mmCIF file of C-alpha atoms in Angstrom:
data_model
loop_
_atom_site.group_PDB
_atom_site.id
_atom_site.type_symbol
_atom_site.label_atom_id
_atom_site.label_comp_id
_atom_site.label_asym_id
_atom_site.label_seq_id
_atom_site.Cartn_x
_atom_site.Cartn_y
_atom_site.Cartn_z
ATOM 1 C CA MET A 1 -54.318 -65.438 2.363
ATOM 2 C CA PHE A 2 -57.049 -65.299 -0.313
ATOM 3 C CA LYS A 3 -57.165 -61.537 -0.918
ATOM 4 C CA ASN A 4 -58.170 -60.963 -4.600
ATOM 5 C CA LYS A 5 -58.600 -64.710 -5.254
ATOM 6 C CA VAL A 6 -61.864 -65.461 -7.159
ATOM 7 C CA VAL A 7 -64.033 -68.143 -5.630
ATOM 8 C CA LEU A 8 -67.048 -69.855 -7.066
ATOM 9 C CA VAL A 9 -69.263 -71.712 -4.503
ATOM 10 C CA THR A 10 -72.145 -73.583 -6.045
ATOM 11 C CA GLY A 11 -75.124 -74.010 -3.870
ATOM 12 C CA GLY A 12 -73.793 -71.157 -1.772
ATOM 13 C CA SER A 13 -76.921 -69.678 -0.378
ATOM 14 C CA ARG A 14 -77.427 -71.954 2.551
ATOM 15 C CA GLY A 15 -75.822 -74.649 4.829
ATOM 16 C CA ILE A 16 -72.301 -75.682 3.972
ATOM 17 C CA GLY A 17 -72.104 -73.494 0.932
ATOM 18 C CA CYS A 18 -72.975 -70.473 2.920
ATOM 19 C CA SER A 19 -70.354 -71.192 5.537
ATOM 20 C CA ILE A 20 -67.713 -71.669 2.804
ATOM 21 C CA ALA A 21 -68.579 -68.339 1.139
ATOM 22 C CA LEU A 22 -68.500 -66.487 4.389
ATOM 23 C CA LYS A 23 -65.047 -68.008 5.337
ATOM 24 C CA PHE A 24 -63.595 -66.808 2.065
ATOM 25 C CA GLY A 25 -65.192 -63.438 2.619
ATOM 26 C CA GLU A 26 -63.257 -63.122 5.884
ATOM 27 C CA GLN A 27 -60.125 -63.754 3.881
ATOM 28 C CA LYS A 28 -60.981 -60.813 1.530
ATOM 29 C CA ALA A 29 -61.675 -63.125 -1.436
ATOM 30 C CA SER A 30 -64.034 -62.234 -4.339
ATOM 31 C CA VAL A 31 -66.831 -64.769 -4.017
ATOM 32 C CA CYS A 32 -69.654 -65.847 -6.447
ATOM 33 C CA VAL A 33 -72.513 -67.203 -4.453
ATOM 34 C CA ASN A 34 -74.346 -69.547 -6.933
ATOM 35 C CA PHE A 35 -77.972 -70.354 -6.308
ATOM 36 C CA ASN A 36 -80.822 -71.895 -8.255
ATOM 37 C CA SER A 37 -83.978 -71.179 -6.320
ATOM 38 C CA ASN A 38 -83.595 -68.820 -3.356
ATOM 39 C CA LYS A 39 -82.483 -65.373 -4.540
ATOM 40 C CA ASP A 40 -83.181 -63.668 -1.197
ATOM 41 C CA LEU A 41 -80.977 -66.038 0.780
ATOM 42 C CA ALA A 42 -78.164 -65.636 -1.761
ATOM 43 C CA LYS A 43 -78.424 -61.895 -1.513
ATOM 44 C CA GLU A 44 -78.158 -62.183 2.276
ATOM 45 C CA VAL A 45 -74.985 -64.222 1.898
ATOM 46 C CA VAL A 46 -73.515 -61.700 -0.505
ATOM 47 C CA GLY A 47 -74.285 -58.924 1.988
ATOM 48 C CA GLU A 48 -72.528 -60.823 4.778
ATOM 49 C CA VAL A 49 -69.488 -61.627 2.629
ATOM 50 C CA ILE A 50 -69.116 -57.916 1.876
ATOM 51 C CA ALA A 51 -69.644 -57.050 5.581
ATOM 52 C CA ARG A 52 -66.698 -59.422 6.393
ATOM 53 C CA GLY A 53 -64.421 -57.659 4.055
ATOM 54 C CA GLY A 54 -64.798 -59.591 0.784
ATOM 55 C CA LYS A 55 -66.350 -58.908 -2.548
ATOM 56 C CA ALA A 56 -69.402 -60.861 -3.681
ATOM 57 C CA ILE A 57 -72.041 -61.348 -6.318
ATOM 58 C CA ALA A 58 -74.954 -63.791 -6.480
ATOM 59 C CA ILE A 59 -75.648 -65.572 -9.774
ATOM 60 C CA LYS A 60 -78.576 -67.847 -10.524
ATOM 61 C CA ALA A 61 -77.666 -70.930 -12.501
ATOM 62 C CA ASP A 62 -78.733 -74.519 -12.694
ATOM 63 C CA VAL A 63 -75.436 -76.283 -12.513
ATOM 64 C CA SER A 64 -76.653 -79.303 -14.516
ATOM 65 C CA LYS A 65 -77.155 -77.042 -17.565
ATOM 66 C CA GLU A 66 -73.945 -76.373 -19.293
ATOM 67 C CA ASN A 67 -75.087 -73.157 -21.098
ATOM 68 C CA GLU A 68 -76.179 -71.607 -17.762
ATOM 69 C CA VAL A 69 -72.816 -72.525 -16.171
ATOM 70 C CA LYS A 70 -70.858 -70.988 -19.061
ATOM 71 C CA GLU A 71 -72.845 -67.799 -18.715
ATOM 72 C CA MET A 72 -72.281 -67.721 -14.935
ATOM 73 C CA VAL A 73 -68.524 -68.075 -15.366
ATOM 74 C CA GLN A 74 -68.431 -65.415 -18.016
ATOM 75 C CA ARG A 75 -70.181 -63.040 -15.623
ATOM 76 C CA ILE A 76 -67.673 -63.916 -12.905
ATOM 77 C CA GLU A 77 -64.751 -63.277 -15.329
ATOM 78 C CA GLU A 78 -66.290 -59.914 -16.242
ATOM 79 C CA GLU A 79 -66.730 -58.906 -12.695
ATOM 80 C CA PHE A 80 -63.679 -60.384 -10.861
ATOM 81 C CA GLY A 81 -61.468 -62.226 -13.409
ATOM 82 C CA ALA A 82 -60.893 -65.950 -13.936
ATOM 83 C CA VAL A 83 -61.967 -68.319 -11.153
ATOM 84 C CA ASP A 84 -59.113 -69.403 -8.908
ATOM 85 C CA ILE A 85 -61.021 -71.757 -6.547
ATOM 86 C CA LEU A 86 -64.157 -73.806 -7.477
ATOM 87 C CA VAL A 87 -66.147 -75.491 -4.735
ATOM 88 C CA ASN A 88 -68.647 -77.920 -6.139
ATOM 89 C CA ASN A 89 -71.127 -77.958 -3.305
ATOM 90 C CA ALA A 90 -74.531 -77.908 -4.962
ATOM 91 C CA ALA A 91 -76.438 -81.062 -4.178
ATOM 92 C CA ILE A 92 -80.010 -82.377 -3.762
ATOM 93 C CA THR A 93 -81.568 -85.511 -2.337
ATOM 94 C CA ASN A 94 -84.585 -87.382 -3.617
ATOM 95 C CA ASP A 95 -84.590 -90.636 -1.595
ATOM 96 C CA SER A 96 -86.378 -93.854 -2.340
ATOM 97 C CA LEU A 97 -85.766 -97.595 -2.253
ATOM 98 C CA LEU A 98 -84.303 -98.795 -5.534
ATOM 99 C CA LEU A 99 -87.406 -100.756 -6.538
ATOM 100 C CA ARG A 100 -89.623 -97.698 -6.031
ATOM 101 C CA MET A 101 -87.370 -95.088 -7.443
ATOM 102 C CA GLN A 102 -88.589 -93.274 -10.525
ATOM 103 C CA GLU A 103 -86.240 -92.590 -13.434
ATOM 104 C CA GLU A 104 -86.607 -88.852 -12.911
ATOM 105 C CA GLN A 105 -85.580 -89.193 -9.281
ATOM 106 C CA TRP A 106 -82.317 -90.839 -10.366
ATOM 107 C CA THR A 107 -81.666 -88.468 -13.145
ATOM 108 C CA ARG A 108 -82.199 -85.235 -11.419
ATOM 109 C CA VAL A 109 -80.029 -86.164 -8.463
ATOM 110 C CA MET A 110 -77.200 -87.321 -10.737
ATOM 111 C CA ASP A 111 -77.583 -84.125 -12.898
ATOM 112 C CA ILE A 112 -77.205 -81.743 -10.029
ATOM 113 C CA ASN A 113 -74.714 -83.554 -7.821
ATOM 114 C CA LEU A 114 -72.444 -85.126 -10.470
ATOM 115 C CA LYS A 115 -73.033 -83.569 -13.886
ATOM 116 C CA GLY A 116 -73.100 -80.173 -12.174
ATOM 117 C CA ALA A 117 -69.559 -80.631 -10.899
ATOM 118 C CA TYR A 118 -68.473 -81.718 -14.358
ATOM 119 C CA CYS A 119 -70.083 -78.653 -16.040
ATOM 120 C CA CYS A 120 -68.536 -76.283 -13.526
ATOM 121 C CA ALA A 121 -65.061 -77.786 -13.612
ATOM 122 C CA LYS A 122 -65.017 -77.718 -17.406
ATOM 123 C CA ALA A 123 -66.117 -74.092 -17.481
ATOM 124 C CA VAL A 124 -63.436 -72.820 -15.084
ATOM 125 C CA VAL A 125 -60.474 -74.925 -16.002
ATOM 126 C CA ARG A 126 -59.310 -73.028 -18.998
ATOM 127 C CA GLY A 127 -58.969 -69.870 -16.935
ATOM 128 C CA MET A 128 -57.031 -71.819 -14.322
ATOM 129 C CA MET A 129 -54.714 -73.251 -17.034
ATOM 130 C CA LYS A 130 -53.864 -69.817 -18.252
ATOM 131 C CA LYS A 131 -52.871 -68.790 -14.680
ATOM 132 C CA LYS A 132 -51.173 -72.143 -14.047
ATOM 133 C CA TYR A 133 -53.028 -72.084 -10.765
ATOM 134 C CA GLY A 134 -56.328 -73.394 -9.473
ATOM 135 C CA HIS A 135 -58.148 -75.466 -6.882
ATOM 136 C CA ILE A 136 -61.197 -77.656 -7.466
ATOM 137 C CA ILE A 137 -62.842 -78.913 -4.327
ATOM 138 C CA ASN A 138 -65.688 -81.342 -4.567
ATOM 139 C CA ILE A 139 -68.018 -81.898 -1.660
ATOM 140 C CA SER A 140 -68.822 -85.599 -1.501
ATOM 141 C CA SER A 141 -70.350 -87.467 1.448
ATOM 142 C CA VAL A 142 -69.573 -90.200 4.014
ATOM 143 C CA VAL A 143 -72.308 -92.283 2.458
ATOM 144 C CA ALA A 144 -70.169 -92.646 -0.702
ATOM 145 C CA PHE A 145 -68.073 -94.968 1.506
ATOM 146 C CA THR A 146 -70.560 -96.430 3.905
ATOM 147 C CA GLY A 147 -73.588 -96.831 1.768
ATOM 148 C CA ASN A 148 -77.174 -96.134 2.982
ATOM 149 C CA ILE A 149 -80.564 -97.661 2.455
ATOM 150 C CA GLY A 150 -82.834 -95.645 0.189
ATOM 151 C CA GLN A 151 -80.242 -93.394 -1.307
ATOM 152 C CA SER A 152 -78.843 -95.244 -4.291
ATOM 153 C CA ASN A 153 -79.073 -92.126 -6.501
ATOM 154 C CA TYR A 154 -77.435 -89.836 -3.982
ATOM 155 C CA ILE A 155 -74.705 -92.343 -3.080
ATOM 156 C CA ALA A 156 -73.918 -92.998 -6.753
ATOM 157 C CA SER A 157 -73.588 -89.263 -7.430
ATOM 158 C CA LYS A 158 -71.357 -88.640 -4.421
ATOM 159 C CA SER A 159 -69.274 -91.716 -5.250
ATOM 160 C CA GLY A 160 -68.859 -90.403 -8.679
ATOM 161 C CA LEU A 161 -67.432 -87.164 -7.383
ATOM 162 C CA ILE A 162 -64.519 -89.129 -5.870
ATOM 163 C CA GLY A 163 -63.679 -90.604 -9.262
ATOM 164 C CA LEU A 164 -64.072 -87.204 -10.950
ATOM 165 C CA THR A 165 -61.703 -85.645 -8.435
ATOM 166 C CA LYS A 166 -59.005 -88.277 -9.169
ATOM 167 C CA ALA A 167 -59.366 -87.830 -12.884
ATOM 168 C CA ILE A 168 -59.133 -83.982 -12.702
ATOM 169 C CA SER A 169 -56.169 -84.191 -10.384
ATOM 170 C CA LEU A 170 -54.196 -86.382 -12.914
ATOM 171 C CA GLU A 171 -55.280 -84.446 -16.075
ATOM 172 C CA PHE A 172 -54.352 -81.039 -14.696
ATOM 173 C CA ALA A 173 -51.611 -81.489 -12.149
ATOM 174 C CA SER A 174 -48.970 -80.339 -14.679
ATOM 175 C CA ARG A 175 -50.864 -77.141 -15.172
ATOM 176 C CA GLY A 176 -50.716 -76.179 -11.486
ATOM 177 C CA ILE A 177 -54.325 -77.216 -10.762
ATOM 178 C CA ARG A 178 -55.200 -79.368 -7.751
ATOM 179 C CA ALA A 179 -58.375 -81.259 -7.165
ATOM 180 C CA ASN A 180 -59.491 -82.694 -3.901
ATOM 181 C CA ALA A 181 -62.717 -83.963 -2.309
ATOM 182 C CA ILE A 182 -64.236 -83.643 1.173
ATOM 183 C CA ALA A 183 -66.587 -86.312 2.527
ATOM 184 C CA PRO A 184 -68.661 -84.752 5.343
ATOM 185 C CA GLY A 185 -70.466 -86.857 7.856
ATOM 186 C CA PHE A 186 -73.683 -85.705 9.582
ATOM 187 C CA ILE A 187 -73.548 -81.883 9.582
ATOM 188 C CA GLU A 188 -76.107 -79.596 11.246
ATOM 189 C CA THR A 189 -78.067 -78.234 8.265
ATOM 190 C CA GLU A 190 -81.707 -77.917 7.224
ATOM 191 C CA MET A 191 -81.548 -81.574 6.253
ATOM 192 C CA THR A 192 -80.663 -82.824 9.666
ATOM 193 C CA ASP A 193 -82.771 -80.187 11.461
ATOM 194 C CA SER A 194 -85.844 -81.866 9.991
ATOM 195 C CA LEU A 195 -85.108 -85.296 11.521
ATOM 196 C CA PRO A 196 -87.001 -86.489 14.571
ATOM 197 C CA GLU A 197 -85.049 -86.179 17.857
ATOM 198 C CA ASN A 198 -84.941 -89.875 18.438
ATOM 199 C CA VAL A 199 -83.364 -90.488 14.969
ATOM 200 C CA LYS A 200 -80.782 -87.849 15.649
ATOM 201 C CA ASN A 201 -79.894 -89.455 18.985
ATOM 202 C CA GLU A 202 -79.499 -92.852 17.307
ATOM 203 C CA MET A 203 -77.270 -91.413 14.631
ATOM 204 C CA LYS A 204 -75.029 -89.651 17.314
ATOM 205 C CA LYS A 205 -74.459 -93.058 19.001
ATOM 206 C CA LYS A 206 -72.700 -94.194 15.804
ATOM 207 C CA ILE A 207 -70.342 -91.193 15.845
ATOM 208 C CA ALA A 208 -67.153 -91.528 17.915
ATOM 209 C CA LEU A 209 -67.396 -87.915 18.980
ATOM 210 C CA GLU A 210 -71.142 -88.313 19.711
ATOM 211 C CA CYS A 211 -72.285 -85.164 18.012
ATOM 212 C CA PHE A 212 -73.014 -83.738 14.566
ATOM 213 C CA GLY A 213 -70.588 -81.434 12.922
ATOM 214 C CA VAL A 214 -71.292 -77.834 11.932
ATOM 215 C CA PRO A 215 -70.986 -76.225 8.538
ATOM 216 C CA ASP A 216 -67.817 -74.401 9.596
ATOM 217 C CA ASP A 217 -66.102 -77.746 10.165
ATOM 218 C CA ILE A 218 -66.349 -78.341 6.386
ATOM 219 C CA ALA A 219 -65.546 -74.729 5.447
ATOM 220 C CA ASN A 220 -62.389 -74.833 7.424
ATOM 221 C CA VAL A 221 -61.141 -77.815 5.519
ATOM 222 C CA VAL A 222 -62.064 -76.178 2.239
ATOM 223 C CA LEU A 223 -59.917 -73.188 3.064
ATOM 224 C CA PHE A 224 -57.068 -75.451 4.054
ATOM 225 C CA LEU A 225 -57.225 -77.364 0.741
ATOM 226 C CA ALA A 226 -57.332 -74.058 -1.184
ATOM 227 C CA SER A 227 -54.305 -72.652 0.728
ATOM 228 C CA ARG A 228 -50.548 -72.948 0.169
ATOM 229 C CA ASP A 229 -50.449 -75.249 3.150
ATOM 230 C CA ALA A 230 -52.013 -77.908 0.921
ATOM 231 C CA ASP A 231 -49.731 -77.456 -2.058
ATOM 232 C CA TYR A 232 -48.640 -81.084 -2.059
ATOM 233 C CA ILE A 233 -52.130 -82.520 -1.804
ATOM 234 C CA THR A 234 -54.182 -83.506 -4.829
ATOM 235 C CA GLY A 235 -56.548 -86.297 -5.825
ATOM 236 C CA GLN A 236 -57.383 -86.921 -2.190
ATOM 237 C CA THR A 237 -60.534 -87.258 -0.115
ATOM 238 C CA ILE A 238 -60.567 -85.668 3.326
ATOM 239 C CA HIS A 239 -63.080 -87.349 5.717
ATOM 240 C CA VAL A 240 -64.752 -84.932 8.209
ATOM 241 C CA ASN A 241 -67.203 -87.111 10.126
ATOM 242 C CA GLY A 242 -66.366 -87.079 13.785
ATOM 243 C CA GLY A 243 -65.384 -90.736 13.700
ATOM 244 C CA LEU A 244 -68.521 -92.121 11.983
ATOM 245 C CA TYR A 245 -66.475 -93.784 9.301
ATOM 246 C CA LEU A 246 -62.880 -94.972 9.944
ATOM 247 C CA HIS A 247 -60.910 -96.201 7.044
#
């Protein structure tokens, strides 16, 4: 389905991003695994993508820096051609109550989570326009809809992705480009692994399915949204949360 399609996954060295990269590898896509700090993990993901039948490269870039993103996209185009599918997955947290939050905590989270998506979308969209084809998939969060104490910066960034998705979908629909978002609930990653067991159990009580999701649950939806089966879907947010949030 995705043979010879060029995919850029930001934050692709671990967790949800890793699962997305591997799923596209299984579909024989050409995948760029973007990372910012852990080169060894990114190289492992590249090796696994290749082992599963895809092509892959790892590129270090801080997605909040437009010049680094431009250089990354140029390298992808030289290696594989123009990007067909962009998955804006890179994100960080730096939690604090609003009254205690420092300006740098707010700024860095917004820069990576929201500005990063803007930089990446801007860098790939010209190539997509030339092809009259493209998918931009932004990974938001359930907390963009439910709110959460101590995460005003993270929630603002993930809420902003919903608005960005809608704007991109309207601006580029006539050029064959679709933009959608996914709002994951609690997914088993390094972030949730570090939580105390009693906290995990309390969280699970709030989820209709009474369990956390796994990264593949998100990756499967990414593949659907990037496929021909989703040709008539744009500007939407798909909730993948096990019934934690019902709207």
